[in-house]
mmCIF file of C-alpha atoms in Angstrom:
data_model
loop_
_atom_site.group_PDB
_atom_site.id
_atom_site.type_symbol
_atom_site.label_atom_id
_atom_site.label_comp_id
_atom_site.label_asym_id
_atom_site.label_seq_id
_atom_site.Cartn_x
_atom_site.Cartn_y
_atom_site.Cartn_z
ATOM 1 C CA UNK A 1273 0.094 -0.101 0.147
ATOM 2 C CA UNK A 1274 1.269 3.369 -1.003
ATOM 3 C CA UNK A 1275 2.588 5.809 1.704
ATOM 4 C CA UNK A 1276 2.370 9.471 0.497
ATOM 5 C CA UNK A 1277 4.873 10.410 3.363
ATOM 6 C CA UNK A 1278 7.745 8.302 2.034
ATOM 7 C CA UNK A 1279 10.751 10.495 1.447
ATOM 8 C CA UNK A 1280 13.361 10.545 -1.364
ATOM 9 C CA UNK A 1281 15.929 9.168 1.091
ATOM 10 C CA UNK A 1282 13.902 6.397 2.025
ATOM 11 C CA UNK A 1283 13.290 5.411 -1.713
ATOM 12 C CA UNK A 1284 17.133 5.639 -2.065
ATOM 13 C CA UNK A 1285 17.761 3.376 0.748
ATOM 14 C CA UNK A 1286 15.061 0.698 -0.427
ATOM 15 C CA UNK A 1287 16.411 0.898 -3.878
ATOM 16 C CA UNK A 1288 20.201 0.771 -2.737
ATOM 17 C CA UNK A 1289 21.099 3.997 -4.869
ATOM 18 C CA UNK A 1290 21.940 7.625 -3.940
ATOM 19 C CA UNK A 1291 19.609 10.360 -3.260
ATOM 20 C CA UNK A 1292 20.795 12.125 -6.508
ATOM 21 C CA UNK A 1293 20.000 8.853 -8.518
ATOM 22 C CA UNK A 1294 16.295 8.637 -7.286
ATOM 23 C CA UNK A 1295 16.140 12.444 -8.301
ATOM 24 C CA UNK A 1296 17.552 11.922 -11.904
ATOM 25 C CA UNK A 1297 14.949 8.891 -12.351
ATOM 26 C CA UNK A 1298 12.029 10.784 -10.881
ATOM 27 C CA UNK A 1299 12.880 14.140 -13.034
ATOM 28 C CA UNK A 1300 13.916 12.161 -16.286
ATOM 29 C CA UNK A 1301 17.279 13.775 -16.207
ATOM 30 C CA UNK A 1302 20.724 12.704 -16.434
ATOM 31 C CA UNK A 1303 22.196 9.112 -17.134
ATOM 32 C CA UNK A 1304 21.142 6.143 -15.052
ATOM 33 C CA UNK A 1305 21.965 2.524 -15.603
ATOM 34 C CA UNK A 1306 18.820 0.303 -16.555
ATOM 35 C CA UNK A 1307 19.237 -1.706 -13.535
ATOM 36 C CA UNK A 1308 19.491 1.042 -11.062
ATOM 37 C CA UNK A 1309 16.171 2.770 -12.897
ATOM 38 C CA UNK A 1310 14.346 -0.322 -12.624
ATOM 39 C CA UNK A 1311 15.301 -0.537 -8.884
ATOM 40 C CA UNK A 1312 14.303 3.075 -8.193
ATOM 41 C CA UNK A 1313 10.758 2.791 -10.475
ATOM 42 C CA UNK A 1314 10.033 -0.421 -8.331
ATOM 43 C CA UNK A 1315 10.493 1.339 -5.134
ATOM 44 C CA UNK A 1316 8.410 4.186 -6.299
ATOM 45 C CA UNK A 1317 5.698 2.097 -7.335
ATOM 46 C CA UNK A 1318 5.696 -0.203 -4.325
ATOM 47 C CA UNK A 1319 5.716 2.934 -1.777
ATOM 48 C CA UNK A 1320 3.674 5.250 -3.617
ATOM 49 C CA UNK A 1321 6.387 7.875 -3.765
ATOM 50 C CA UNK A 1322 5.610 11.309 -5.115
ATOM 51 C CA UNK A 1323 8.362 13.762 -5.755
ATOM 52 C CA UNK A 1324 8.096 17.079 -3.967
ATOM 53 C CA UNK A 1325 7.707 19.258 -6.975
ATOM 54 C CA UNK A 1326 7.266 22.431 -5.037
ATOM 55 C CA UNK A 1327 10.433 21.958 -2.905
ATOM 56 C CA UNK A 1328 12.129 21.159 -6.240
ATOM 57 C CA UNK A 1329 10.864 24.435 -7.696
ATOM 58 C CA UNK A 1330 11.901 26.365 -4.700
ATOM 59 C CA UNK A 1331 15.659 24.898 -4.956
ATOM 60 C CA UNK A 1332 15.665 26.030 -8.491
ATOM 61 C CA UNK A 1333 14.355 29.420 -7.659
ATOM 62 C CA UNK A 1334 10.856 29.034 -8.809
ATOM 63 C CA UNK A 1335 7.533 28.949 -7.354
ATOM 64 C CA UNK A 1336 5.703 25.901 -9.298
ATOM 65 C CA UNK A 1337 2.764 28.388 -9.926
ATOM 66 C CA UNK A 1338 1.256 30.462 -13.030
ATOM 67 C CA UNK A 1339 -0.654 33.575 -12.698
ATOM 68 C CA UNK A 1340 -3.873 34.490 -14.684
ATOM 69 C CA UNK A 1341 -5.146 38.013 -14.577
ATOM 70 C CA UNK A 1342 -8.878 38.668 -15.446
ATOM 71 C CA UNK A 1343 -10.843 41.677 -15.326
ATOM 72 C CA UNK A 1344 -13.653 39.416 -13.636
ATOM 73 C CA UNK A 1345 -14.836 35.963 -13.689
ATOM 74 C CA UNK A 1346 -18.527 36.154 -14.747
ATOM 75 C CA UNK A 1347 -19.710 34.245 -17.770
ATOM 76 C CA UNK A 1348 -18.725 30.979 -19.475
ATOM 77 C CA UNK A 1349 -15.744 32.679 -21.441
ATOM 78 C CA UNK A 1350 -13.758 32.880 -18.485
ATOM 79 C CA UNK A 1351 -14.239 29.334 -17.315
ATOM 80 C CA UNK A 1352 -13.198 28.036 -20.742
ATOM 81 C CA UNK A 1353 -9.944 30.083 -20.623
ATOM 82 C CA UNK A 1354 -9.329 28.716 -16.942
ATOM 83 C CA UNK A 1355 -9.868 25.085 -18.263
ATOM 84 C CA UNK A 1356 -7.594 25.634 -21.300
ATOM 85 C CA UNK A 1357 -4.918 27.167 -19.153
ATOM 86 C CA UNK A 1358 -4.823 24.354 -16.608
ATOM 87 C CA UNK A 1359 -4.699 21.872 -19.239
ATOM 88 C CA UNK A 1360 -1.039 22.777 -19.753
ATOM 89 C CA UNK A 1361 -0.191 23.887 -16.336
ATOM 90 C CA UNK A 1362 -1.424 20.992 -14.366
ATOM 91 C CA UNK A 1363 0.494 18.480 -16.347
ATOM 92 C CA UNK A 1364 3.519 20.617 -15.937
ATOM 93 C CA UNK A 1365 2.901 20.173 -12.202
ATOM 94 C CA UNK A 1366 2.254 24.068 -11.783
ATOM 95 C CA UNK A 1367 -0.587 25.352 -9.742
ATOM 96 C CA UNK A 1368 -2.763 28.315 -11.193
ATOM 97 C CA UNK A 1369 -3.307 31.479 -9.062
ATOM 98 C CA UNK A 1370 -6.076 33.693 -10.375
ATOM 99 C CA UNK A 1371 -6.382 37.491 -9.686
ATOM 100 C CA UNK A 1372 -9.412 39.418 -10.745
ATOM 101 C CA UNK A 1373 -8.915 43.184 -10.744
ATOM 102 C CA UNK A 1374 -12.427 44.426 -11.453
ATOM 103 C CA UNK A 1375 -10.674 47.392 -13.119
ATOM 104 C CA UNK A 1376 -9.652 48.751 -9.869
ATOM 105 C CA UNK A 1377 -7.009 51.729 -9.648
ATOM 106 C CA UNK A 1378 -4.506 49.503 -8.064
ATOM 107 C CA UNK A 1379 -4.892 46.943 -10.467
ATOM 108 C CA UNK A 1380 -1.252 47.509 -11.801
ATOM 109 C CA UNK A 1381 0.213 47.098 -8.346
ATOM 110 C CA UNK A 1382 -2.046 43.989 -7.637
ATOM 111 C CA UNK A 1383 -0.536 42.245 -10.520
ATOM 112 C CA UNK A 1384 2.940 43.291 -10.184
ATOM 113 C CA UNK A 1385 2.752 42.160 -6.559
ATOM 114 C CA UNK A 1386 1.516 38.830 -7.855
ATOM 115 C CA UNK A 1387 4.683 38.335 -10.005
ATOM 116 C CA UNK A 1388 6.530 37.999 -6.888
ATOM 117 C CA UNK A 1389 4.895 34.730 -6.224
ATOM 118 C CA UNK A 1390 4.552 32.991 -9.549
ATOM 119 C CA UNK A 1391 6.850 31.952 -12.577
ATOM 120 C CA UNK A 1392 4.844 33.764 -15.150
ATOM 121 C CA UNK A 1393 1.769 35.431 -15.867
ATOM 122 C CA UNK A 1394 -0.977 35.652 -18.494
ATOM 123 C CA UNK A 1395 -2.932 38.945 -18.599
ATOM 124 C CA UNK A 1396 -6.235 39.508 -20.391
ATOM 125 C CA UNK A 1397 -5.773 42.414 -22.778
ATOM 126 C CA UNK A 1398 -6.612 45.812 -21.416
ATOM 127 C CA UNK A 1399 -6.839 44.847 -17.722
ATOM 128 C CA UNK A 1400 -3.464 46.740 -16.855
ATOM 129 C CA UNK A 1401 -1.420 49.705 -18.501
ATOM 130 C CA UNK A 1402 1.158 49.116 -20.961
ATOM 131 C CA UNK A 1403 3.698 50.517 -18.713
ATOM 132 C CA UNK A 1404 2.787 47.735 -16.080
ATOM 133 C CA UNK A 1405 3.020 45.232 -18.782
ATOM 134 C CA UNK A 1406 6.574 46.234 -19.667
ATOM 135 C CA UNK A 1407 7.737 46.416 -16.149
ATOM 136 C CA UNK A 1408 6.000 43.160 -15.487
ATOM 137 C CA UNK A 1409 7.915 41.410 -18.337
ATOM 138 C CA UNK A 1410 11.240 42.431 -16.604
ATOM 139 C CA UNK A 1411 10.028 40.272 -13.648
ATOM 140 C CA UNK A 1412 8.670 36.808 -15.065
ATOM 141 C CA UNK A 1413 7.633 35.575 -18.443
ATOM 142 C CA UNK A 1414 4.247 37.384 -19.657
ATOM 143 C CA UNK A 1415 1.852 36.741 -22.168
ATOM 144 C CA UNK A 1416 -1.101 39.023 -23.223
ATOM 145 C CA UNK A 1417 -4.304 36.708 -23.615
ATOM 146 C CA UNK A 1418 -6.973 37.847 -26.076
ATOM 147 C CA UNK A 1419 -5.276 41.028 -26.916
ATOM 148 C CA UNK A 1420 -2.069 42.882 -27.909
ATOM 149 C CA UNK A 1421 0.641 43.928 -25.859
ATOM 150 C CA UNK A 1422 3.837 46.249 -26.603
ATOM 151 C CA UNK A 1423 6.422 44.603 -28.912
ATOM 152 C CA UNK A 1424 8.463 43.366 -26.144
ATOM 153 C CA UNK A 1425 5.610 41.236 -24.546
ATOM 154 C CA UNK A 1426 4.259 37.794 -26.147
ATOM 155 C CA UNK A 1427 0.543 37.724 -27.000
ATOM 156 C CA UNK A 1428 -1.950 34.977 -28.009
ATOM 157 C CA UNK A 1429 -5.485 36.240 -29.623
ATOM 158 C CA UNK A 1430 -7.856 35.274 -32.413
ATOM 159 C CA UNK A 1431 -8.401 36.958 -35.723
ATOM 160 C CA UNK A 1432 -11.374 39.181 -34.596
ATOM 161 C CA UNK A 1433 -11.563 41.698 -37.221
ATOM 162 C CA UNK A 1434 -11.490 39.475 -40.181
ATOM 163 C CA UNK A 1435 -13.993 37.280 -38.444
ATOM 164 C CA UNK A 1436 -16.400 39.862 -37.687
ATOM 165 C CA UNK A 1437 -16.038 41.471 -41.299
ATOM 166 C CA UNK A 1438 -17.116 38.140 -42.791
ATOM 167 C CA UNK A 1439 -19.934 37.622 -40.490
ATOM 168 C CA UNK A 1440 -21.285 41.323 -41.278
ATOM 169 C CA UNK A 1441 -20.702 40.897 -45.073
ATOM 170 C CA UNK A 1442 -22.968 37.863 -44.645
ATOM 171 C CA UNK A 1443 -25.986 39.912 -43.207
ATOM 172 C CA UNK A 1444 -25.033 42.679 -45.909
ATOM 173 C CA UNK A 1445 -24.636 40.627 -48.968
ATOM 174 C CA UNK A 1446 -26.263 37.431 -48.368
ATOM 175 C CA UNK A 1447 -29.363 38.553 -46.530
ATOM 176 C CA UNK A 1448 -29.497 42.228 -48.100
ATOM 177 C CA UNK A 1449 -29.679 44.000 -44.818
ATOM 178 C CA UNK A 1450 -28.410 47.672 -44.443
ATOM 179 C CA UNK A 1451 -29.423 48.800 -41.137
ATOM 180 C CA UNK A 1452 -27.209 46.930 -38.563
ATOM 181 C CA UNK A 1453 -26.357 47.856 -35.086
ATOM 182 C CA UNK A 1454 -23.177 46.844 -33.248
ATOM 183 C CA UNK A 1455 -23.457 46.151 -29.648
ATOM 184 C CA UNK A 1456 -20.479 46.257 -27.346
ATOM 185 C CA UNK A 1457 -18.026 48.599 -25.842
ATOM 186 C CA UNK A 1458 -14.642 48.943 -27.715
ATOM 187 C CA UNK A 1459 -13.322 51.024 -25.023
ATOM 188 C CA UNK A 1460 -10.751 49.138 -22.965
ATOM 189 C CA UNK A 1461 -11.206 45.902 -24.463
ATOM 190 C CA UNK A 1462 -8.933 44.807 -27.590
ATOM 191 C CA UNK A 1463 -11.243 41.967 -28.745
ATOM 192 C CA UNK A 1464 -14.436 44.398 -28.976
ATOM 193 C CA UNK A 1465 -12.346 46.889 -30.454
ATOM 194 C CA UNK A 1466 -11.223 44.646 -33.431
ATOM 195 C CA UNK A 1467 -14.687 43.503 -34.039
ATOM 196 C CA UNK A 1468 -16.120 46.927 -34.223
ATOM 197 C CA UNK A 1469 -13.381 47.656 -36.513
ATOM 198 C CA UNK A 1470 -14.023 44.541 -38.515
ATOM 199 C CA UNK A 1471 -17.883 45.461 -38.551
ATOM 200 C CA UNK A 1472 -17.262 48.681 -39.896
ATOM 201 C CA UNK A 1473 -14.617 47.219 -42.645
ATOM 202 C CA UNK A 1474 -17.712 45.052 -44.146
ATOM 203 C CA UNK A 1475 -19.479 48.396 -44.739
ATOM 204 C CA UNK A 1476 -16.628 50.121 -46.197
ATOM 205 C CA UNK A 1477 -15.456 47.047 -48.418
ATOM 206 C CA UNK A 1478 -19.167 47.384 -50.012
ATOM 207 C CA UNK A 1479 -18.904 51.193 -50.338
ATOM 208 C CA UNK A 1480 -21.704 51.589 -47.916
ATOM 209 C CA UNK A 1481 -21.743 53.925 -44.730
ATOM 210 C CA UNK A 1482 -21.202 52.298 -41.435
ATOM 211 C CA UNK A 1483 -22.874 53.302 -38.164
ATOM 212 C CA UNK A 1484 -20.893 56.128 -36.681
ATOM 213 C CA UNK A 1485 -21.123 54.695 -33.088
ATOM 214 C CA UNK A 1486 -21.647 51.265 -31.424
ATOM 215 C CA UNK A 1487 -24.261 50.445 -28.662
ATOM 216 C CA UNK A 1488 -21.870 50.778 -25.710
ATOM 217 C CA UNK A 1489 -22.714 48.139 -22.992
ATOM 218 C CA UNK A 1490 -20.476 45.617 -20.881
ATOM 219 C CA UNK A 1491 -20.393 41.897 -21.956
ATOM 220 C CA UNK A 1492 -23.203 40.108 -20.039
ATOM 221 C CA UNK A 1493 -26.547 38.955 -20.683
ATOM 222 C CA UNK A 1494 -28.331 41.616 -18.732
ATOM 223 C CA UNK A 1495 -26.564 44.271 -20.761
ATOM 224 C CA UNK A 1496 -27.947 42.810 -23.819
ATOM 225 C CA UNK A 1497 -31.481 43.007 -22.552
ATOM 226 C CA UNK A 1498 -30.839 46.592 -21.806
ATOM 227 C CA UNK A 1499 -29.513 47.110 -25.177
ATOM 228 C CA UNK A 1500 -32.446 45.756 -26.518
ATOM 229 C CA UNK A 1501 -34.590 48.003 -24.634
ATOM 230 C CA UNK A 1502 -32.699 51.035 -26.137
ATOM 231 C CA UNK A 1503 -32.606 49.612 -29.755
ATOM 232 C CA UNK A 1504 -36.057 48.278 -30.231
ATOM 233 C CA UNK A 1505 -38.222 51.330 -29.945
ATOM 234 C CA UNK A 1506 -39.778 53.426 -32.534
ATOM 235 C CA UNK A 1507 -39.169 53.343 -36.447
ATOM 236 C CA UNK A 1508 -35.524 53.523 -35.903
ATOM 237 C CA UNK A 1509 -34.960 49.896 -34.706
ATOM 238 C CA UNK A 1510 -32.356 48.018 -36.715
ATOM 239 C CA UNK A 1511 -32.901 45.162 -39.071
ATOM 240 C CA UNK A 1512 -30.235 43.253 -37.380
ATOM 241 C CA UNK A 1513 -28.072 43.403 -34.187
ATOM 242 C CA UNK A 1514 -24.652 42.380 -34.296
ATOM 243 C CA UNK A 1515 -23.371 41.513 -30.836
ATOM 244 C CA UNK A 1516 -19.710 41.443 -29.546
ATOM 245 C CA UNK A 1517 -20.146 38.255 -27.886
ATOM 246 C CA UNK A 1518 -22.833 35.542 -27.358
ATOM 247 C CA UNK A 1519 -24.007 36.675 -23.905
ATOM 248 C CA UNK A 1520 -24.890 40.082 -25.139
ATOM 249 C CA UNK A 1521 -26.728 38.229 -28.144
ATOM 250 C CA UNK A 1522 -28.749 36.127 -25.760
ATOM 251 C CA UNK A 1523 -29.687 39.072 -23.636
ATOM 252 C CA UNK A 1524 -30.807 40.889 -26.993
ATOM 253 C CA UNK A 1525 -32.850 37.832 -28.000
ATOM 254 C CA UNK A 1526 -34.397 37.867 -24.472
ATOM 255 C CA UNK A 1527 -35.255 41.418 -24.723
ATOM 256 C CA UNK A 1528 -36.601 41.021 -28.446
ATOM 257 C CA UNK A 1529 -38.882 38.054 -27.655
ATOM 258 C CA UNK A 1530 -40.069 39.927 -24.631
ATOM 259 C CA UNK A 1531 -41.309 42.878 -26.904
ATOM 260 C CA UNK A 1532 -43.229 40.204 -29.121
ATOM 261 C CA UNK A 1533 -40.830 40.316 -32.025
ATOM 262 C CA UNK A 1534 -39.967 37.471 -34.155
ATOM 263 C CA UNK A 1535 -36.297 36.387 -34.503
ATOM 264 C CA UNK A 1536 -35.227 36.311 -37.312
ATOM 265 C CA UNK A 1537 -38.266 37.473 -39.199
ATOM 266 C CA UNK A 1538 -38.341 40.877 -37.410
ATOM 267 C CA UNK A 1539 -34.904 40.993 -36.299
ATOM 268 C CA UNK A 1540 -31.643 39.232 -36.944
ATOM 269 C CA UNK A 1541 -29.285 38.756 -34.045
ATOM 270 C CA UNK A 1542 -25.815 37.512 -34.324
ATOM 271 C CA UNK A 1543 -23.024 36.812 -31.569
ATOM 272 C CA UNK A 1544 -19.382 36.017 -31.096
ATOM 273 C CA UNK A 1545 -17.592 33.072 -29.295
ATOM 274 C CA UNK A 1546 -19.985 30.134 -29.870
ATOM 275 C CA UNK A 1547 -20.521 29.659 -26.125
ATOM 276 C CA UNK A 1548 -22.651 26.488 -25.387
ATOM 277 C CA UNK A 1549 -25.858 28.329 -24.919
ATOM 278 C CA UNK A 1550 -25.412 29.418 -28.504
ATOM 279 C CA UNK A 1551 -26.640 26.219 -29.996
ATOM 280 C CA UNK A 1552 -29.369 25.830 -27.365
ATOM 281 C CA UNK A 1553 -31.322 28.867 -27.498
ATOM 282 C CA UNK A 1554 -34.373 29.231 -29.736
ATOM 283 C CA UNK A 1555 -33.515 30.238 -32.461
ATOM 284 C CA UNK A 1556 -30.012 29.097 -32.299
ATOM 285 C CA UNK A 1557 -27.517 31.785 -32.583
ATOM 286 C CA UNK A 1558 -25.407 32.545 -35.730
ATOM 287 C CA UNK A 1559 -21.975 33.436 -34.430
ATOM 288 C CA UNK A 1560 -18.019 33.045 -34.558
ATOM 289 C CA UNK A 1561 -16.551 30.058 -33.012
ATOM 290 C CA UNK A 1562 -13.337 31.047 -31.360
ATOM 291 C CA UNK A 1563 -10.963 28.371 -29.850
ATOM 292 C CA UNK A 1564 -11.033 29.927 -26.385
ATOM 293 C CA UNK A 1565 -9.539 26.731 -24.589
ATOM 294 C CA UNK A 1566 -6.794 26.559 -27.289
ATOM 295 C CA UNK A 1567 -6.121 30.152 -26.733
ATOM 296 C CA UNK A 1568 -5.220 29.883 -22.977
ATOM 297 C CA UNK A 1569 -3.433 26.630 -23.486
ATOM 298 C CA UNK A 1570 -1.124 28.426 -26.054
ATOM 299 C CA UNK A 1571 -0.488 31.196 -23.533
ATOM 300 C CA UNK A 1572 0.227 28.741 -20.816
ATOM 301 C CA UNK A 1573 2.771 26.788 -23.140
ATOM 302 C CA UNK A 1574 4.279 29.793 -24.085
ATOM 303 C CA UNK A 1575 4.880 30.898 -20.133
ATOM 304 C CA UNK A 1576 6.233 27.487 -19.274
ATOM 305 C CA UNK A 1577 8.550 27.440 -21.920
ATOM 306 C CA UNK A 1578 9.913 30.524 -21.161
ATOM 307 C CA UNK A 1579 10.286 29.986 -17.655
ATOM 308 C CA UNK A 1580 12.180 26.682 -18.295
ATOM 309 C CA UNK A 1581 14.681 28.673 -20.422
ATOM 310 C CA UNK A 1582 14.547 32.329 -20.068
ATOM 311 C CA UNK A 1583 17.565 32.919 -22.259
ATOM 312 C CA UNK A 1584 15.853 31.223 -25.292
ATOM 313 C CA UNK A 1585 12.560 33.177 -24.980
ATOM 314 C CA UNK A 1586 11.613 35.510 -27.493
ATOM 315 C CA UNK A 1587 8.356 37.652 -27.714
ATOM 316 C CA UNK A 1588 5.777 35.935 -30.101
ATOM 317 C CA UNK A 1589 2.659 37.125 -31.508
ATOM 318 C CA UNK A 1590 0.219 34.126 -32.000
ATOM 319 C CA UNK A 1591 -3.100 34.662 -34.061
ATOM 320 C CA UNK A 1592 -5.299 31.651 -34.000
ATOM 321 C CA UNK A 1593 -8.174 31.153 -36.569
ATOM 322 C CA UNK A 1594 -12.133 31.233 -35.747
ATOM 323 C CA UNK A 1595 -14.986 29.645 -37.684
ATOM 324 C CA UNK A 1596 -17.939 31.359 -38.895
ATOM 325 C CA UNK A 1597 -20.936 29.178 -37.596
ATOM 326 C CA UNK A 1598 -24.395 29.889 -39.542
ATOM 327 C CA UNK A 1599 -27.331 29.034 -37.583
ATOM 328 C CA UNK A 1600 -31.273 30.319 -37.622
ATOM 329 C CA UNK A 1601 -30.944 33.605 -35.927
ATOM 330 C CA UNK A 1602 -29.867 35.111 -39.048
ATOM 331 C CA UNK A 1603 -32.564 33.570 -41.273
ATOM 332 C CA UNK A 1604 -30.447 30.772 -42.725
ATOM 333 C CA UNK A 1605 -32.205 27.242 -42.313
ATOM 334 C CA UNK A 1606 -29.779 25.420 -40.555
ATOM 335 C CA UNK A 1607 -26.261 25.172 -38.696
ATOM 336 C CA UNK A 1608 -23.523 25.380 -41.271
ATOM 337 C CA UNK A 1609 -19.809 25.939 -40.014
ATOM 338 C CA UNK A 1610 -18.224 27.829 -42.982
ATOM 339 C CA UNK A 1611 -14.462 27.216 -41.966
ATOM 340 C CA UNK A 1612 -12.071 30.216 -41.490
ATOM 341 C CA UNK A 1613 -12.378 33.941 -42.057
ATOM 342 C CA UNK A 1614 -11.386 34.128 -45.713
ATOM 343 C CA UNK A 1615 -14.074 36.109 -47.730
#
């Protein structure tokens, strides 16, 4: 029966080898004869020995932990990010520490303090200042997640602008709509800023005049309901509402149905993310599927690689592809993933 309290010295004694040999076998480093490796592995298996990874990290000047910095934690998007990040961190025996800044004035200071307790940090774009990012990069490996940072800092994002351009062209060209509204706040969110730019680009490519301003709301379902209350009144109501994420879109859907509107007959609604609820609501939501877990997993891989070999680490800008998913909320008959963002 395994004993979780067995020490490396006891394994060395049982296997008849040195402590250093046990460490080399458990770490997979250095040269060890097959006979010694067999004896060590048998002792480890019999007694349930688990290496003290935290102690090893401390001995190497590391913490055995990675940091994730979010503006908040509400909604399925952040859950997916955490799961993706942990998919790389946990097999590497690194714990994950999460800091939610809630956009407080001392956010920069809070993140810089966190850097003293972790081996690297992924920061959601727009959460802290550029000056804090640059300072952070001198302390630990840093990756901007779902956004872009300064050239000296790595980033992982998706092709927001081309994806939104394609979705918007679908409404303008394939459905012949002209009066569209964009719902979401580009200020402070690199993702939403790029999606707003992609929305306007679709109009400009067709020599049409885009809306001058978005309908600025936050990114949760109740904010979508509020947007519907603002938009769906009088004769100026749009033909379609293009939302910065699926949560807003579902809120707009709730608001529209509450006013007796038929979607998509009276109003077209689209989202972005392809959250689980997007396929379950009625009508199902036309949206852009982004690889949220892959986004965070790639950020974790970059941090782990940089922490393992800081001298070899160079800043990278990685942009992952998205997939346009056509469902019933835009007036199309059925779900049809249409691949990447090419027009």
